[in-house]
Amino acid sequence: KGGEVWVSLEGNAWRRHGLNDVSIDPLSVWPWRQEFLAPSPVVESQSRILTSQDGWTWEELAPGQLAPFGTQMQFATGNGTMVGVLYNGLALVWSTNGRTWVRVPMEGYLSAISYGNGLFVVARTYQRDGGTQSSMLTSQEGLSWSEHPTPATNRLRGVVYGNKAFVAVGEYGTLLSSY
C-alpha cells in the first residue's frame, strides 16, 4: 500500500500527497462527472473502486461495489456512459454510474478506446487465417458493437479522437485515420 498523488488546481503548481492506506494505479485514474475514479489492486480477482472529489482525498466504495476488472485499464466516457478496455484485452466493462459494472466479453485483443462524435471506438487485433488482423469496433452506447476491418496487419496500441477524426497507432509504424 501507499504511493503518492500529485494534485494541481491550475496545472502549473503541483503538491505531492502521500497515500498511506490506499494504492492507486497511476495509469487508471479517470474523471467521471464530478469525481475521479480509480481501480485499486486486485483482491479476490476483482478490483476495489476508489473515488475522489478533489484528487487529494480517496475513499473506497462499499465492499459490494467491486469492479469486474484488473487494476490497469483504459476508459472513455460519452453519452452518460463509461466504457473501459481491460489491459488483458479480452473484455470491455460498461457503467452508467461508475459503481455498478457490466462485463462485455469480446473476441480478439482489445488495446485502446476513445470517444468522439457520438461513438465509442475500440482498437482490436486478432489472429485469422494464420496472420494478424486489426479492426475497429464502434458503438453508440457501449454495449452492442459493429466491426470495421482495417488494412493493418500489426497490433494496434492506441486510438484517439480529435479534429473530427479518429486516429489509431500500432506496432511498426502503423497509423490509421478515419478521414
Protein backbone atom coordinates (compact mmCIF):
# COMPACT_ATOMS: atom_id res chain seq x y z
CA LYS A 1 0.00 0.00 0.00
CA GLY A 2 0.99 3.57 -0.26
CA GLY A 3 2.33 5.67 -3.06
CA GLU A 4 1.72 9.27 -3.93
CA VAL A 5 -0.57 11.51 -5.92
CA TRP A 6 0.35 14.92 -7.31
CA VAL A 7 -2.50 17.44 -7.36
CA SER A 8 -2.78 20.82 -9.10
CA LEU A 9 -5.73 23.17 -9.47
CA GLU A 10 -4.29 25.20 -12.35
CA GLY A 11 -1.79 22.81 -13.96
CA ASN A 12 1.48 24.61 -13.15
CA ALA A 13 1.94 24.36 -9.38
CA TRP A 14 1.76 20.80 -8.02
CA ARG A 15 1.50 19.44 -4.47
CA ARG A 16 2.52 15.93 -3.52
CA HIS A 17 0.18 13.91 -1.38
CA GLY A 18 1.32 10.63 0.14
CA LEU A 19 -1.15 7.77 0.19
CA ASN A 20 -0.75 5.81 3.38
CA ASP A 21 -3.72 3.49 3.29
CA VAL A 22 -4.71 3.10 -0.37
CA SER A 23 -2.95 2.08 -3.56
CA ILE A 24 -3.91 3.58 -6.90
CA ASP A 25 -2.67 2.55 -10.31
CA PRO A 26 -1.49 5.82 -11.92
CA LEU A 27 -2.45 4.60 -15.40
CA SER A 28 -6.07 4.14 -14.40
CA VAL A 29 -7.27 7.39 -12.82
CA TRP A 30 -10.14 8.85 -14.84
CA PRO A 31 -12.53 11.79 -14.46
CA TRP A 32 -16.19 10.83 -14.22
CA ARG A 33 -18.81 13.53 -13.85
CA GLN A 34 -17.84 15.45 -10.68
CA GLU A 35 -15.27 12.97 -9.30
CA PHE A 36 -12.28 10.83 -10.12
CA LEU A 37 -12.43 7.03 -10.24
CA ALA A 38 -9.52 4.63 -9.89
CA PRO A 39 -9.34 0.86 -9.50
CA SER A 40 -7.15 -0.32 -6.65
CA PRO A 41 -5.08 -3.55 -6.70
CA VAL A 42 -6.90 -6.81 -7.32
CA VAL A 43 -8.38 -8.58 -4.30
CA GLU A 44 -10.02 -11.98 -4.88
CA SER A 45 -9.98 -11.50 -8.68
CA GLN A 46 -11.71 -8.12 -8.53
CA SER A 47 -10.58 -4.54 -8.08
CA ARG A 48 -11.88 -2.18 -5.49
CA ILE A 49 -13.02 1.17 -6.83
CA LEU A 50 -11.69 4.32 -5.20
CA THR A 51 -13.33 7.72 -5.64
CA SER A 52 -12.21 11.28 -5.01
CA GLN A 53 -13.87 14.66 -5.40
CA ASP A 54 -10.57 16.55 -5.45
CA GLY A 55 -7.80 14.04 -6.27
CA TRP A 56 -6.47 14.50 -2.75
CA THR A 57 -8.79 12.50 -0.52
CA TRP A 58 -9.66 8.99 -1.71
CA GLU A 59 -12.20 6.57 -0.35
CA GLU A 60 -13.19 3.05 -1.25
CA LEU A 61 -16.69 2.30 -2.44
CA ALA A 62 -18.77 -0.13 -0.40
CA PRO A 63 -17.37 -3.69 -0.46
CA GLY A 64 -20.29 -4.89 -2.59
CA GLN A 65 -19.28 -2.49 -5.36
CA LEU A 66 -16.27 -4.29 -6.74
CA ALA A 67 -15.28 -3.77 -10.34
CA PRO A 68 -15.06 -6.76 -12.70
CA PHE A 69 -11.61 -5.78 -13.95
CA GLY A 70 -7.96 -5.65 -13.00
CA THR A 71 -6.07 -2.60 -11.93
CA GLN A 72 -4.90 -1.32 -15.29
CA MET A 73 -7.39 -0.33 -17.92
CA GLN A 74 -8.30 2.48 -20.24
CA PHE A 75 -11.62 4.34 -20.06
CA ALA A 76 -13.65 6.52 -22.39
CA THR A 77 -16.78 8.44 -21.43
CA GLY A 78 -19.66 9.70 -23.51
CA ASN A 79 -23.45 9.67 -23.76
CA GLY A 80 -23.65 9.34 -19.95
CA THR A 81 -21.71 6.08 -20.11
CA MET A 82 -18.23 4.92 -19.10
CA VAL A 83 -16.63 2.08 -21.08
CA GLY A 84 -13.30 0.52 -20.20
CA VAL A 85 -10.91 -1.78 -22.05
CA LEU A 86 -9.20 -4.30 -19.81
CA TYR A 87 -5.45 -4.36 -20.32
CA ASN A 88 -5.58 -8.13 -20.74
CA GLY A 89 -7.56 -7.18 -23.85
CA LEU A 90 -10.31 -9.78 -23.55
CA ALA A 91 -13.34 -7.76 -22.49
CA LEU A 92 -14.90 -4.37 -22.03
CA VAL A 93 -16.61 -3.09 -18.90
CA TRP A 94 -19.57 -0.71 -19.03
CA SER A 95 -21.22 1.54 -16.43
CA THR A 96 -23.64 4.44 -16.23
CA ASN A 97 -22.72 5.38 -12.65
CA GLY A 98 -19.11 4.26 -12.09
CA ARG A 99 -20.21 1.91 -9.33
CA THR A 100 -22.14 -0.90 -11.00
CA TRP A 101 -20.34 -2.55 -13.91
CA VAL A 102 -21.32 -4.93 -16.72
CA ARG A 103 -18.62 -7.07 -18.30
CA VAL A 104 -18.87 -7.34 -22.10
CA PRO A 105 -16.76 -10.29 -23.36
CA MET A 106 -15.11 -9.73 -26.74
CA GLU A 107 -13.02 -11.80 -29.14
CA GLY A 108 -9.52 -10.71 -30.04
CA TYR A 109 -7.15 -8.41 -28.18
CA LEU A 110 -8.66 -5.02 -27.31
CA SER A 111 -5.90 -2.47 -26.82
CA ALA A 112 -7.40 1.03 -26.74
CA ILE A 113 -10.63 3.01 -26.57
CA SER A 114 -11.70 6.54 -27.38
CA TYR A 115 -14.93 8.51 -27.61
CA GLY A 116 -15.87 11.23 -30.09
CA ASN A 117 -18.60 12.36 -32.46
CA GLY A 118 -21.19 10.25 -30.57
CA LEU A 119 -19.22 6.99 -30.87
CA PHE A 120 -17.04 4.77 -28.74
CA VAL A 121 -14.22 3.31 -30.85
CA VAL A 122 -12.09 0.34 -29.77
CA ALA A 123 -8.91 -0.89 -31.46
CA ARG A 124 -8.89 -4.69 -31.79
CA THR A 125 -6.27 -7.15 -33.05
CA TYR A 126 -6.89 -10.85 -33.68
CA GLN A 127 -5.45 -13.89 -35.43
CA ARG A 128 -7.16 -15.03 -38.63
CA ASP A 129 -6.03 -17.33 -41.43
CA GLY A 130 -2.58 -17.65 -39.86
CA GLY A 131 -1.91 -13.91 -39.68
CA THR A 132 -2.56 -10.85 -37.56
CA GLN A 133 -5.55 -8.69 -38.49
CA SER A 134 -6.83 -5.48 -36.94
CA SER A 135 -10.24 -3.90 -36.86
CA MET A 136 -12.03 -1.02 -35.19
CA LEU A 137 -15.19 -1.64 -33.19
CA THR A 138 -17.79 1.12 -32.86
CA SER A 139 -20.78 1.61 -30.58
CA GLN A 140 -23.07 4.48 -29.64
CA GLU A 141 -23.98 3.13 -26.19
CA GLY A 142 -21.04 0.83 -25.39
CA LEU A 143 -22.92 -2.49 -25.27
CA SER A 144 -23.57 -3.54 -28.89
CA TRP A 145 -20.62 -3.23 -31.26
CA SER A 146 -20.07 -3.13 -35.03
CA GLU A 147 -16.81 -4.30 -36.58
CA HIS A 148 -14.93 -2.30 -39.22
CA PRO A 149 -11.95 -4.15 -40.78
CA THR A 150 -8.75 -2.18 -41.35
CA PRO A 151 -5.81 -2.84 -43.69
CA ALA A 152 -3.48 -3.06 -40.64
CA THR A 153 -1.69 -6.37 -40.08
CA ASN A 154 0.11 -5.25 -36.90
CA ARG A 155 -1.20 -4.93 -33.36
CA LEU A 156 -2.95 -1.62 -32.74
CA ARG A 157 -1.87 0.12 -29.50
CA GLY A 158 -3.85 3.34 -29.24
CA VAL A 159 -6.78 5.32 -30.61
CA VAL A 160 -7.72 8.98 -30.02
CA TYR A 161 -10.33 11.41 -31.30
CA GLY A 162 -9.57 14.98 -32.30
CA ASN A 163 -10.19 17.47 -35.09
CA LYS A 164 -13.26 15.47 -36.22
CA ALA A 165 -11.30 12.25 -36.82
CA PHE A 166 -10.19 9.09 -35.03
CA VAL A 167 -6.50 8.19 -35.33
CA ALA A 168 -5.13 4.77 -34.38
CA VAL A 169 -1.48 3.85 -33.92
CA GLY A 170 0.15 0.45 -33.79
CA GLU A 171 3.33 -1.54 -33.93
CA TYR A 172 5.96 -1.00 -36.64
CA GLY A 173 4.74 2.49 -37.53
CA THR A 174 1.11 1.57 -38.19
CA LEU A 175 -1.02 4.70 -38.47
CA LEU A 176 -4.73 4.75 -39.37
CA SER A 177 -7.10 7.69 -39.73
CA SER A 178 -10.88 7.85 -40.11
CA TYR A 179 -10.57 10.76 -42.57
